[in-house]
Coordinates of C-alpha atoms (C1' of nucleotides) in Angstrom, one line a residue:
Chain A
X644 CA 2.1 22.4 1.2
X645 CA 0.9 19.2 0.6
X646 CA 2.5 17.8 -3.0
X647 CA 0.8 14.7 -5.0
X648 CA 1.9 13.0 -8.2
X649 CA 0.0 13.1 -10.7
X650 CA -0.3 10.4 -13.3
X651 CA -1.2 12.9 -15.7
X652 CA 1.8 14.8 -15.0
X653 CA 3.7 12.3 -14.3
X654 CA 5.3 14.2 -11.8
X655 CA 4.6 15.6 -8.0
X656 CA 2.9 19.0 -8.0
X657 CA 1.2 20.9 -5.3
X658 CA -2.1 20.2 -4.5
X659 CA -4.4 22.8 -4.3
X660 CA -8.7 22.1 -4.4
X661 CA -10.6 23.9 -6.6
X662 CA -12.4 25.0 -3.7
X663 CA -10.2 26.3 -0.9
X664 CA -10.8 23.6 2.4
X665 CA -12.7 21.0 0.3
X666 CA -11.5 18.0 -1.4
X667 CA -14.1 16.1 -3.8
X668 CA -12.5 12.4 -4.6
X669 CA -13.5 9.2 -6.6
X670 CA -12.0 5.9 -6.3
X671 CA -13.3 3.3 -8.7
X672 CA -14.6 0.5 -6.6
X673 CA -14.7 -3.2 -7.8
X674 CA -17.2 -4.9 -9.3
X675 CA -18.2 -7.7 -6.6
X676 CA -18.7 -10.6 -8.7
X677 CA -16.3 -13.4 -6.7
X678 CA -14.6 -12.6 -2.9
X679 CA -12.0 -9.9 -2.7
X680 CA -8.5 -10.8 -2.6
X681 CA -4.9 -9.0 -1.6
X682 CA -5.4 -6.2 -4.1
X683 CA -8.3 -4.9 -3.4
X684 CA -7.4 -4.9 0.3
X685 CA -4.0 -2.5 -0.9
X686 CA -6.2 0.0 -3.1
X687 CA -8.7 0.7 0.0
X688 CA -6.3 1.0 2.3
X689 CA -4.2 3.1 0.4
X690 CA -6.9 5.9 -0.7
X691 CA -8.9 5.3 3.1
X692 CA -5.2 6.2 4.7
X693 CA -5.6 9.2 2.0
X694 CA -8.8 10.1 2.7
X695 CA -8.2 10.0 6.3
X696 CA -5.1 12.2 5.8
X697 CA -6.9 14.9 3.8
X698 CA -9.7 15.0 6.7
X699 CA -6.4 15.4 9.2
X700 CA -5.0 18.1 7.6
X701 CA -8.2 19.9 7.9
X702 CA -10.0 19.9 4.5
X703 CA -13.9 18.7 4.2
X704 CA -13.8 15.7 2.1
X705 CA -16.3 13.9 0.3
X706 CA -15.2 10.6 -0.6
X707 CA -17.1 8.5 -3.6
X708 CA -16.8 5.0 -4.6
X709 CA -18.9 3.4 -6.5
X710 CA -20.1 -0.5 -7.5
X711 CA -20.0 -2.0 -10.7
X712 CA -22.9 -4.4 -10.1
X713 CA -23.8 -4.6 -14.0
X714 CA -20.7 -5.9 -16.1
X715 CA -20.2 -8.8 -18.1
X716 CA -18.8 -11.1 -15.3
X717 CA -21.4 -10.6 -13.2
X718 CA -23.9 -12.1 -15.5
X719 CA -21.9 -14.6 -16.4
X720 CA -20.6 -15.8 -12.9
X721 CA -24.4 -15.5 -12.3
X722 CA -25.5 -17.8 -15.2
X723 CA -22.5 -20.2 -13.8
X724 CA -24.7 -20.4 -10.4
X725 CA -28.0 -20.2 -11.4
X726 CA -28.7 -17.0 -9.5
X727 CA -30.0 -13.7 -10.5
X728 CA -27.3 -10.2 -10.6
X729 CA -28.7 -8.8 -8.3
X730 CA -28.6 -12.0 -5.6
X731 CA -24.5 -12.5 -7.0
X732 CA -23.9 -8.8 -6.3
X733 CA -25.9 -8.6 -3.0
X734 CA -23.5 -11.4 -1.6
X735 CA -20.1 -10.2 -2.1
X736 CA -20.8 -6.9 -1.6
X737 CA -21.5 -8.5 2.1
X738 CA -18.1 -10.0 1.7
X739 CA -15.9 -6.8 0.4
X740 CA -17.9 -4.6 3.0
X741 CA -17.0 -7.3 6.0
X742 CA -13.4 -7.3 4.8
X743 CA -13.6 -3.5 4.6
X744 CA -14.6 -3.1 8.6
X745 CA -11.9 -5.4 9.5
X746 CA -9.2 -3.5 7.5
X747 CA -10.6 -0.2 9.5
X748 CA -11.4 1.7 6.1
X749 CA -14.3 4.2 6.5
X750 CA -17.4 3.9 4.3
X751 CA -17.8 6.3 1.4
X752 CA -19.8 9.2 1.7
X753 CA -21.8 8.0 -1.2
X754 CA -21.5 4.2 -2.7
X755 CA -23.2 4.8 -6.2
X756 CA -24.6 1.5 -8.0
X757 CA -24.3 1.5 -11.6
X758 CA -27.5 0.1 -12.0
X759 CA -29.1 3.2 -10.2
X760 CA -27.6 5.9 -12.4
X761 CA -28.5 4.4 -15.9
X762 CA -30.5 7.6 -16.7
X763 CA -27.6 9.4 -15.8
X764 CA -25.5 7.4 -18.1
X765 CA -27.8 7.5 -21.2
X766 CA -27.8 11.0 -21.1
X767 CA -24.0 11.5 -21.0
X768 CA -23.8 9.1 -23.9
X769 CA -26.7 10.8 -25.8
X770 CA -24.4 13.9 -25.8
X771 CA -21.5 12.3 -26.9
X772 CA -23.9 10.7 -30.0
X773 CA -25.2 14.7 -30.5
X774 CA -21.5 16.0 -30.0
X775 CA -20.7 13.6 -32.9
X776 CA -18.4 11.5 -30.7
X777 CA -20.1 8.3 -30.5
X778 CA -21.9 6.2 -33.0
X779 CA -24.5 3.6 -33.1
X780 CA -23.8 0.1 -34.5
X781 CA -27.6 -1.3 -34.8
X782 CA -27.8 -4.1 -32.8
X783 CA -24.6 -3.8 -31.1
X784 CA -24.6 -0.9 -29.2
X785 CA -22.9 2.7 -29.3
X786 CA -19.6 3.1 -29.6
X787 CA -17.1 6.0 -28.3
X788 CA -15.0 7.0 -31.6
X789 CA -11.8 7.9 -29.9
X790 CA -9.6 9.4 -33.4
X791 CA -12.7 12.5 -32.7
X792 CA -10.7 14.0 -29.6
X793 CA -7.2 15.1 -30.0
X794 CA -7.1 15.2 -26.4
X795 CA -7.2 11.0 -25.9
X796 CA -3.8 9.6 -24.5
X797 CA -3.4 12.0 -22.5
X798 CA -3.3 10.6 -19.2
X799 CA -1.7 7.4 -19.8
X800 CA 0.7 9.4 -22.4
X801 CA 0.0 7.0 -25.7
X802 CA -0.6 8.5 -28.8
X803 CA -3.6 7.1 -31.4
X804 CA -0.9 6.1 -33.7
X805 CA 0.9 4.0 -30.8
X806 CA -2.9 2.5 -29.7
X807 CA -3.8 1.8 -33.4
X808 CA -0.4 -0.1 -34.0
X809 CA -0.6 -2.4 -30.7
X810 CA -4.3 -2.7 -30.8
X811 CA -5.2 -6.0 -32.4
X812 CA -2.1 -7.6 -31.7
X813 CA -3.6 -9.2 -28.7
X814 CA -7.2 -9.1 -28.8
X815 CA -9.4 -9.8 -31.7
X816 CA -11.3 -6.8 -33.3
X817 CA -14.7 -6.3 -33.1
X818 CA -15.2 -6.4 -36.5
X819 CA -18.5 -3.8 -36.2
X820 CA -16.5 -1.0 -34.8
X821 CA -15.1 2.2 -36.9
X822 CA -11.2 1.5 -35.2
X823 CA -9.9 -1.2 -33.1
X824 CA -9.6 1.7 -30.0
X825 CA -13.0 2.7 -30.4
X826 CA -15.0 1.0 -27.3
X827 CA -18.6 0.4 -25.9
X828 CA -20.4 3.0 -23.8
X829 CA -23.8 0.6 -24.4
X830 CA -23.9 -2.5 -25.1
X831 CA -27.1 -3.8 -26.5
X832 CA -28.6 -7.0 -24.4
X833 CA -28.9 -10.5 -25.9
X834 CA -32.1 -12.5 -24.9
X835 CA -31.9 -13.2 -21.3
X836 CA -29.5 -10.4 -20.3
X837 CA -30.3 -7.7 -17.4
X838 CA -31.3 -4.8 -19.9
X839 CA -32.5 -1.1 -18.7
X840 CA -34.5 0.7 -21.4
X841 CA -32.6 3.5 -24.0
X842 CA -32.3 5.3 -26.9
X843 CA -30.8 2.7 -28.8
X844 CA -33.0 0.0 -27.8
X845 CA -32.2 -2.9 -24.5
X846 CA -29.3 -3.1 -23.4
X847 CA -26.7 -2.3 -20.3
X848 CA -23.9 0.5 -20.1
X849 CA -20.5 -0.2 -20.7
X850 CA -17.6 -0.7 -18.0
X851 CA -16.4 3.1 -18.6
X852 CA -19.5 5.6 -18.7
X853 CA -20.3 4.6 -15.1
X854 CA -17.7 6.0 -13.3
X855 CA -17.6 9.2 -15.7
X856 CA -21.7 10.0 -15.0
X857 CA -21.4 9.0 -11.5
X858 CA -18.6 10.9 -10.5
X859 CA -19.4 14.1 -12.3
X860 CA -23.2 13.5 -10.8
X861 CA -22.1 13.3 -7.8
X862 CA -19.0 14.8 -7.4
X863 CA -19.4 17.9 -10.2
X864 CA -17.8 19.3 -12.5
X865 CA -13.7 19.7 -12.0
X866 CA -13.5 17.3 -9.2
X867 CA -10.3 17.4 -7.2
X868 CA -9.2 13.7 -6.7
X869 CA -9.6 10.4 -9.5
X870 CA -7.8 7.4 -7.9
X871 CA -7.9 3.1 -8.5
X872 CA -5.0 0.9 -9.3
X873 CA -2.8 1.9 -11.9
X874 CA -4.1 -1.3 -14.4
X875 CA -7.2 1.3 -14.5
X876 CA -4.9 3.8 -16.1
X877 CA -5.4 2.6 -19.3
X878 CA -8.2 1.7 -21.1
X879 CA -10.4 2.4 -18.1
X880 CA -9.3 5.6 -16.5
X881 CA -8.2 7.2 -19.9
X882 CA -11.7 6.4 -21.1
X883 CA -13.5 8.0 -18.6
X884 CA -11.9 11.3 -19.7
X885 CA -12.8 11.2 -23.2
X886 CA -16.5 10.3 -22.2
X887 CA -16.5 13.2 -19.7
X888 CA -14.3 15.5 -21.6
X889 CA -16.1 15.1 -25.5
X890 CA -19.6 15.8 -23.1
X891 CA -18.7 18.9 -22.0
X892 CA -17.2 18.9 -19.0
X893 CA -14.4 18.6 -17.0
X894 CA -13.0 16.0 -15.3
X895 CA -11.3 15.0 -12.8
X896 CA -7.8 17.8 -11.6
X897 CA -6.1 15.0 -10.0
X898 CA -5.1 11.1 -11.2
X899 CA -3.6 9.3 -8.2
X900 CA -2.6 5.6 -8.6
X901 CA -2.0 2.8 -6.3
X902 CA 0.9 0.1 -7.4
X903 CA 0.2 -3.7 -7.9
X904 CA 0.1 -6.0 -5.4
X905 CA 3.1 -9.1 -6.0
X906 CA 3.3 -12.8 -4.7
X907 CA 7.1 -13.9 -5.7
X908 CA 7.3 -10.9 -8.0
X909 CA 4.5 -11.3 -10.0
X910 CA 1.2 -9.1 -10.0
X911 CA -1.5 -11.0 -8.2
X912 CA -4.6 -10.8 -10.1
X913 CA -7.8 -13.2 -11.1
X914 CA -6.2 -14.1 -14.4
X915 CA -3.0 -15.0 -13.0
X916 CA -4.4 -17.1 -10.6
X917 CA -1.9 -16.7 -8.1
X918 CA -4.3 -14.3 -5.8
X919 CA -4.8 -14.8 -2.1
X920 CA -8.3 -13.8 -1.0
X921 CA -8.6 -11.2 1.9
X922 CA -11.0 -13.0 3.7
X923 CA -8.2 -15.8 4.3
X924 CA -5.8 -13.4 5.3
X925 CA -7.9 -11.7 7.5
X926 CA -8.8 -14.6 9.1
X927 CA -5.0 -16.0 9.7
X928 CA -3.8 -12.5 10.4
X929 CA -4.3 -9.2 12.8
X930 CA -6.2 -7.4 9.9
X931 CA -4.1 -4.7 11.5
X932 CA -0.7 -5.9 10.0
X933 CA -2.1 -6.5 6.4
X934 CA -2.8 -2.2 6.6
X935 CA 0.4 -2.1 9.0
X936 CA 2.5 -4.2 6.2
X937 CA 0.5 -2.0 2.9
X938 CA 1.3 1.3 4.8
X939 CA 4.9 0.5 4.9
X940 CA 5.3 0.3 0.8
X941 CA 5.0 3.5 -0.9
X942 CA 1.3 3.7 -2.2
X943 CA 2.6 3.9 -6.4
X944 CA 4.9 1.5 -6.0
X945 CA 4.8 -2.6 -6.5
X946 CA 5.0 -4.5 -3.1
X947 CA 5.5 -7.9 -2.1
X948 CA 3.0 -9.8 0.4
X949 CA 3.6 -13.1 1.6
X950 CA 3.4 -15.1 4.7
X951 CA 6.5 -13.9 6.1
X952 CA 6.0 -10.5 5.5
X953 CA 2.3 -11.0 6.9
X954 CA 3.9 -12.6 10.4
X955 CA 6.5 -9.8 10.4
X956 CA 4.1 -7.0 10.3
X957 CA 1.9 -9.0 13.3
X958 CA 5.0 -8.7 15.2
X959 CA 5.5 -5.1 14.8
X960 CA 1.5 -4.6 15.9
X961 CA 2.9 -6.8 19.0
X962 CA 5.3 -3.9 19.4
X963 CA 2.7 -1.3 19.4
X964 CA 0.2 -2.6 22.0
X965 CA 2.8 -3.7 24.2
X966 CA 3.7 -0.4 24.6
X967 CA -0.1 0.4 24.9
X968 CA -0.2 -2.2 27.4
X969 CA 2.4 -0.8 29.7
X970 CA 1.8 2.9 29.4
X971 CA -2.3 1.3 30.3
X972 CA -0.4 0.0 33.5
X973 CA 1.2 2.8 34.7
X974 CA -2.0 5.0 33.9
X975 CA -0.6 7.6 31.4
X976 CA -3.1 7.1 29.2
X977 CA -4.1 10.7 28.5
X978 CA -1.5 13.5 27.4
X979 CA -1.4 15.9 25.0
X980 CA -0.2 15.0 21.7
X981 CA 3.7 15.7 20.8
X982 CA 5.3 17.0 17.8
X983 CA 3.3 16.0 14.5
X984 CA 5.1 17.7 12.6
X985 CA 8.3 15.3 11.1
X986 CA 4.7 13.3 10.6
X987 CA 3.2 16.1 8.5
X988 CA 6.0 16.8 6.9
X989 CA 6.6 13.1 4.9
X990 CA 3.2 12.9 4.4
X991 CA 2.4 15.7 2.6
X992 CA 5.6 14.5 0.4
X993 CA 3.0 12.4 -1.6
X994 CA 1.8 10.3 1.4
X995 CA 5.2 8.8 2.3
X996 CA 3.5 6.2 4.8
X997 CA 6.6 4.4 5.4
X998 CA 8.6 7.7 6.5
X999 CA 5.8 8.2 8.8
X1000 CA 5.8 5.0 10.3
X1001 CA 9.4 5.0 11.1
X1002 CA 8.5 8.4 13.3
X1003 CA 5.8 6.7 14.8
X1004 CA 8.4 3.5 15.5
X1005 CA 10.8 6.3 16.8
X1006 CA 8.5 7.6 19.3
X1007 CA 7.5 3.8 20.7
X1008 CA 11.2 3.3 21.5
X1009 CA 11.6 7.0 22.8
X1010 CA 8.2 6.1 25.0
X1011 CA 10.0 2.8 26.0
X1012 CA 12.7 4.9 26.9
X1013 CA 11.6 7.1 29.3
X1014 CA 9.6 3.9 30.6
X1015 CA 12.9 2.9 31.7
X1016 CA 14.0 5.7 32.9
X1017 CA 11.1 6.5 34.9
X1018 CA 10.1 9.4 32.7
X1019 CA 6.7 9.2 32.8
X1020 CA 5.5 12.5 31.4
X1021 CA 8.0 12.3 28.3
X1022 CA 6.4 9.0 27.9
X1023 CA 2.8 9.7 28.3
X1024 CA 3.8 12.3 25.6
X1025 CA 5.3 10.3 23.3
X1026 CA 2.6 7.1 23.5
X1027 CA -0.1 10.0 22.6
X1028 CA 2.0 10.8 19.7
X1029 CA 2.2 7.5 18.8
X1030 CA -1.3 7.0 19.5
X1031 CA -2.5 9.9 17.8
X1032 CA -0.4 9.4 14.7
X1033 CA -1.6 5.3 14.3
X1034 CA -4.9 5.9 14.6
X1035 CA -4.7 8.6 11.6
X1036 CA -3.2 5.8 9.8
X1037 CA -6.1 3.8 11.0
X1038 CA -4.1 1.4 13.4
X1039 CA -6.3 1.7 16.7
X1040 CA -3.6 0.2 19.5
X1041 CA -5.1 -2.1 21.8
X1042 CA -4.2 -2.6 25.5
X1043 CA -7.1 -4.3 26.8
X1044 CA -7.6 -5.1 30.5
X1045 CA -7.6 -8.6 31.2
X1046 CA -11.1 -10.1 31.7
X1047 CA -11.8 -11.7 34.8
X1048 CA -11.3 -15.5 34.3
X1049 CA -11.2 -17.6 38.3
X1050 CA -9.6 -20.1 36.9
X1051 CA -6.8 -18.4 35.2
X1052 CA -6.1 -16.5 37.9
X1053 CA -6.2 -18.8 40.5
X1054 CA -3.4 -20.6 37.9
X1055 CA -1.5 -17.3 38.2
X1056 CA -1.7 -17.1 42.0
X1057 CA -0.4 -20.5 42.1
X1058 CA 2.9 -19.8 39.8
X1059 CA 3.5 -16.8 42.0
X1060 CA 3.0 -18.9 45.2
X1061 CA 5.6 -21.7 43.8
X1062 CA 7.5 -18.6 42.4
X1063 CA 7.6 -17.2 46.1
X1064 CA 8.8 -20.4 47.8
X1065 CA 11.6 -20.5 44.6
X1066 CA 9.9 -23.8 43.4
X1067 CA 10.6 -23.1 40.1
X1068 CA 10.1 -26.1 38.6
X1069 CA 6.5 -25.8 39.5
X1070 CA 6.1 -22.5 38.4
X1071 CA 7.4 -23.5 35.1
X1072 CA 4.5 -26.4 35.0
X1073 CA 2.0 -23.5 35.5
X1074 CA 3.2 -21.1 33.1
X1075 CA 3.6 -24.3 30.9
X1076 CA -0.2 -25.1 31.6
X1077 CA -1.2 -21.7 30.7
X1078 CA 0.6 -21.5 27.5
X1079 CA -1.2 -24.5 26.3
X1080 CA -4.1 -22.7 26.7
X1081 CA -2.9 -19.2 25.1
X1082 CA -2.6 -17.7 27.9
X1083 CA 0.9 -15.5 28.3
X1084 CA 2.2 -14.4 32.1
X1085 CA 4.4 -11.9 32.3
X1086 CA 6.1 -10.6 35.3
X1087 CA 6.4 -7.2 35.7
X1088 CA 7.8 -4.6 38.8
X1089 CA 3.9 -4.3 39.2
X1090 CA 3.5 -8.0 39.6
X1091 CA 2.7 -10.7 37.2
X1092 CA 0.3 -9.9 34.0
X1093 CA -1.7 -12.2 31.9
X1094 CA -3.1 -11.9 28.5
X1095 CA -4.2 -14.0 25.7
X1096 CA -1.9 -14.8 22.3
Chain B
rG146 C1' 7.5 -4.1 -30.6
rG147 C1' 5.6 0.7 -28.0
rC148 C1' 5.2 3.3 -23.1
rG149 C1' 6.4 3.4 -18.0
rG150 C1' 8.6 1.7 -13.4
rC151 C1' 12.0 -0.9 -10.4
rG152 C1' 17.0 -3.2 -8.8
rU153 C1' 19.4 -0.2 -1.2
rA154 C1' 21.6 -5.4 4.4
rG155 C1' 19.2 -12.3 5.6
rC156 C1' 13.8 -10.6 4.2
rC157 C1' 10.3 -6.4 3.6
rG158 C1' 11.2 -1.4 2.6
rA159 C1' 12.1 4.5 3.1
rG160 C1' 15.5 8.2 1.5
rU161 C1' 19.5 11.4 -0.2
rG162 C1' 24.4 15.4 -5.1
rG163 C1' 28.4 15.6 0.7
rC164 C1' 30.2 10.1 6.6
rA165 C1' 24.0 5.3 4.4
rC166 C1' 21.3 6.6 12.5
rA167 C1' 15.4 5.3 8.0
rG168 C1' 11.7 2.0 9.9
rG169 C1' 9.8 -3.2 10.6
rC170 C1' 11.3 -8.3 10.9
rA171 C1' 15.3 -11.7 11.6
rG172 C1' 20.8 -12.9 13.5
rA173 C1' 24.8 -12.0 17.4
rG174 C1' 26.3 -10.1 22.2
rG175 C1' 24.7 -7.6 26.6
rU176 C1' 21.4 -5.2 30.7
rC177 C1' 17.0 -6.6 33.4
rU178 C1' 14.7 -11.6 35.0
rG179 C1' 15.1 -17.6 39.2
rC180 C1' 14.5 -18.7 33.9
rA181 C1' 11.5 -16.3 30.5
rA182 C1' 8.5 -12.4 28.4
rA183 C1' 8.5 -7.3 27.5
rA184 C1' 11.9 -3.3 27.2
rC185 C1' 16.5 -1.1 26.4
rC186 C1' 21.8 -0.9 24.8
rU187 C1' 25.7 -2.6 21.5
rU188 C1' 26.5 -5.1 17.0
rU189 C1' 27.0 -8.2 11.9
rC190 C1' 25.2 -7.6 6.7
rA191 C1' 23.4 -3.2 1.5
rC192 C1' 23.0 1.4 -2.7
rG193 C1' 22.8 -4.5 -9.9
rC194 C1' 27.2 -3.6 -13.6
rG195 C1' 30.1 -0.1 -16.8
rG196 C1' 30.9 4.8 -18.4
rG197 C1' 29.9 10.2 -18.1
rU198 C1' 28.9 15.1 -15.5
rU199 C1' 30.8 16.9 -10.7
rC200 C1' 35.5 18.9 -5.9
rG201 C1' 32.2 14.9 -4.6
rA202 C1' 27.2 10.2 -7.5
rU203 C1' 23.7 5.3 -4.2
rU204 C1' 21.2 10.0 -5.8
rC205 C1' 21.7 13.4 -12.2
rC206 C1' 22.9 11.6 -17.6
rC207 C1' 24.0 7.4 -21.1
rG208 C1' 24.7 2.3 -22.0
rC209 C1' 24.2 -2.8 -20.3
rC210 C1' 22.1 -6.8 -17.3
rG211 C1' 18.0 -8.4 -14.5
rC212 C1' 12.9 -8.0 -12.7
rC213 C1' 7.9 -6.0 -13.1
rG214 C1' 3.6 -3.3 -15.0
rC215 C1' 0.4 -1.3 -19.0
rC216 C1' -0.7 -1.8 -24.3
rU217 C1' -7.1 -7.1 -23.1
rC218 C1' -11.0 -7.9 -18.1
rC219 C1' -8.2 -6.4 -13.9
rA220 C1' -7.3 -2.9 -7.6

RNA sequence: GGCGGCGUAGCCGAGUGGCACAGGCAGAGGUCUGCAAAACCUUUCACGCGGGUUCGAUUCCCGCCGCCGCCUCCA
């Protein structure tokens, strides 16, 4: 039985779809309005390793995402750069989609634009006007009035009272609304703003009613799965519900969260200004060990990145392909897959990655065991285990043949020459030649090997 | 101030009411190697502090200290 927690519960219950074999999911996307750093790296790998797990364990999955590519920062970054929304969004969608391959996280089924579903979004809030929910401030916009439905707080467990006392403190109040809490589900446009026609005049949605009209568009009624980081929790997250739920409908049976992202104990984020981008990362780094290094931090809870714990997670990718690299040599590339099921077991305890990887570590040294031991069908097993299991975790093990380069190899044959007539210093020259140039030798019972760094 | 979470070895980080074999990285010693590399073996180092419940607490409860998140845009 697969067991999930629940933000809503705030505890781990069993999971079980509303319709038996099928999961329906939504993970708030970002809105691309500058490159993508660390963070946004975690939250897709997190719910991609989720999504992947859920398709494992046999159930049809469709998987939604959407992109905010209509929000206040966007218009702003592109007034800053004399572009048009549409141009600013275009580009970094490029960028989040290019970091997205690298990281190996599947596409969405469906990649809603918020801008493509205003219709849908007018409507939902015209209910919530009709149902007496919302209100109109002329020349503003309308306005969700959150002290109309009991039901608010629940998810992120506040209570109106709590929200009215804290609200203010920080922010200043829009003097226009009915209550501090109340927020924007359109916002009417200024001149020169993007503005879609409505209702209550020009204007754009607000953050919120996207992801409530797109998911339950897309997704229905009742979907299974809600996920995004846990700063969405509140306001974002708990908002969506009271849009969806003071509509009509019902939202969303699930709330899974990913934990924040640290760099020297602190939350990485834009305002902070302490974020590393993912591009940069990517580009110093096996993108493999960034999902290696996430996977091995529980998906709710706060984990620390930073160069040292990039480079150690490169090393353990080292340790995987080696061992793809020498079960490649000996030609025990395909056996059946071994026993998933200590695999299966932490991972339907609410995705316990890290538990998993430590099997999947286990096998490598059982598979380098056997190696050893000349074992070879215990270790074909094991490596398909391992191979098997990685890949589900979206960690593709490489092993590639050597590509046929003359002059390396004539550099080879000549270390193995000098290393034949025991000239060692010579050999040493050559290896010492060929590290300059990345190349590694190694010399195994099968003769010397070469690959690059 | 309100709500929540966390504090496990040198670092990252799982887990558990019953000896702490998690796992990764690093350190030490060893096997293999001409030397390496890779691999394997052995090994050093840890449950923030104080109470309580219990036969037994790192695990459950209370208090304290420290750190973090949300309460505002945020993944």
């Amino acid at each position: 039985m697969l067991r999930l927690y629940d933000t809503a519960m705030r505890a781990k219950v069993d999971f079980v779809p509303s319709v038996e074999g099928r999961v329906s999911m939504y993970v708030c996307g970002a809105t691309p309005y500058d490159v993508p750093h660390l963070g946004h790296g975690r939250k897709e790998v997190v719910f991609d390793t989720i999504r992947r797990y859920l398709v494992w364990r046999g159930y049809a999955v469709k998987y939604v995402s959407n992109v905010t590519d209509i929000e206040d920062k966007i218009i702003a970054r592109a007034h800053e750069e004399g572009t048009t929304e549409p141009e600013l969004v275009a580009r970094f969608e490029v960028t989040f989609r290019s970091a997205f391959d690298r990281l190996n996280i599947l596409p969405p089924d469906d990649e809603p634009r918020a801008t493509e579903w205003i219709e849908e979004m007018t409507r939902l809030i015209a209910q919530l006007v009709a149902n007496g929910h919302a209100y109109v401030v002329e020349g503003q916009g309308v306005y969700f009035q959150v002290d109309t439905l009991p039901s608010y707080g629940s998810l992120s467990h506040r209570t109106l009272d709590e929200l009215l006392e804290s609200a203010g403190a920080r922010v200043d109040v829009d003097e226009r609304k009915r209550a501090p809490v109340d927020f924007a589900l359109w916002k009417t446009a200024k001149p020169g703003e993007p503005a879609w026609d409505s209702p209550w005049g020009l204007g754009r949605p607000g953050w919120h009613i996207e992801c409530s009209a797109m998911s339950l568009k897309l997704l229905g009624d009742g979907f299974d799965i809600h996920g995004g980081g846990s700063d969405l929790v509140f306001p974002h997250h708990e908002n969506e519900i009271a849009q969806a739920v003071g509509a009509g409908h019902e939202f969303a049976r699930y709330w899974l969260h990913n934990g924040m992202l640290n760099v020297d104990g602190q939350k990485m984020s834009k305002s902070l200004g302490n974020f590393v981008t993912l591009v940069d990362v990517l580009e110093q780094y096996d993108p493999r060990a960034f999902r290696l290094l996430v996977l091995q931090t529980h998906y709710r809870r706060g984990m620390e990145v930073g160069e040292k714990e990039l480079a150690d997670a490169e090393k353990a990718i080292g340790r995987l392909d080696a061992l793809a690299r020498r079960v490649r040599a000996d030609g025990l590339e395909s056996a059946p897959v071994g026993d998933i099921t200590p695999f299966r077991d932490v991972m339907d305890d609410d995705f316990d990655t890290p538990a998993a990887l430590a099997y999947v570590f286990e096998l490598v040294r059982d598979a380098n065991v056997a190696l050893d031991e000349g074992l070879q069908d215990t270790a074909a097993a094991s490596f398909a285990t391992v191979r098997e299991l990685a890949a589900e975790l979206g960690i593709e093990l490489r092993a590639e043949a050597p590509e046929a380069d003359a002059e390396i190899d004539a550099l080879v044959e000549a270390r193995e020459a000098a290393r034949r007539a025991k000239d060692w210093a010579e050999s040493d020259r050559i290896r010492d030649e060929l590290s300059r140039r990345g190349i590694v030798v190694e010399d195994t019972p099968r003769g010397p090997e070469w690959r690059r760094e």
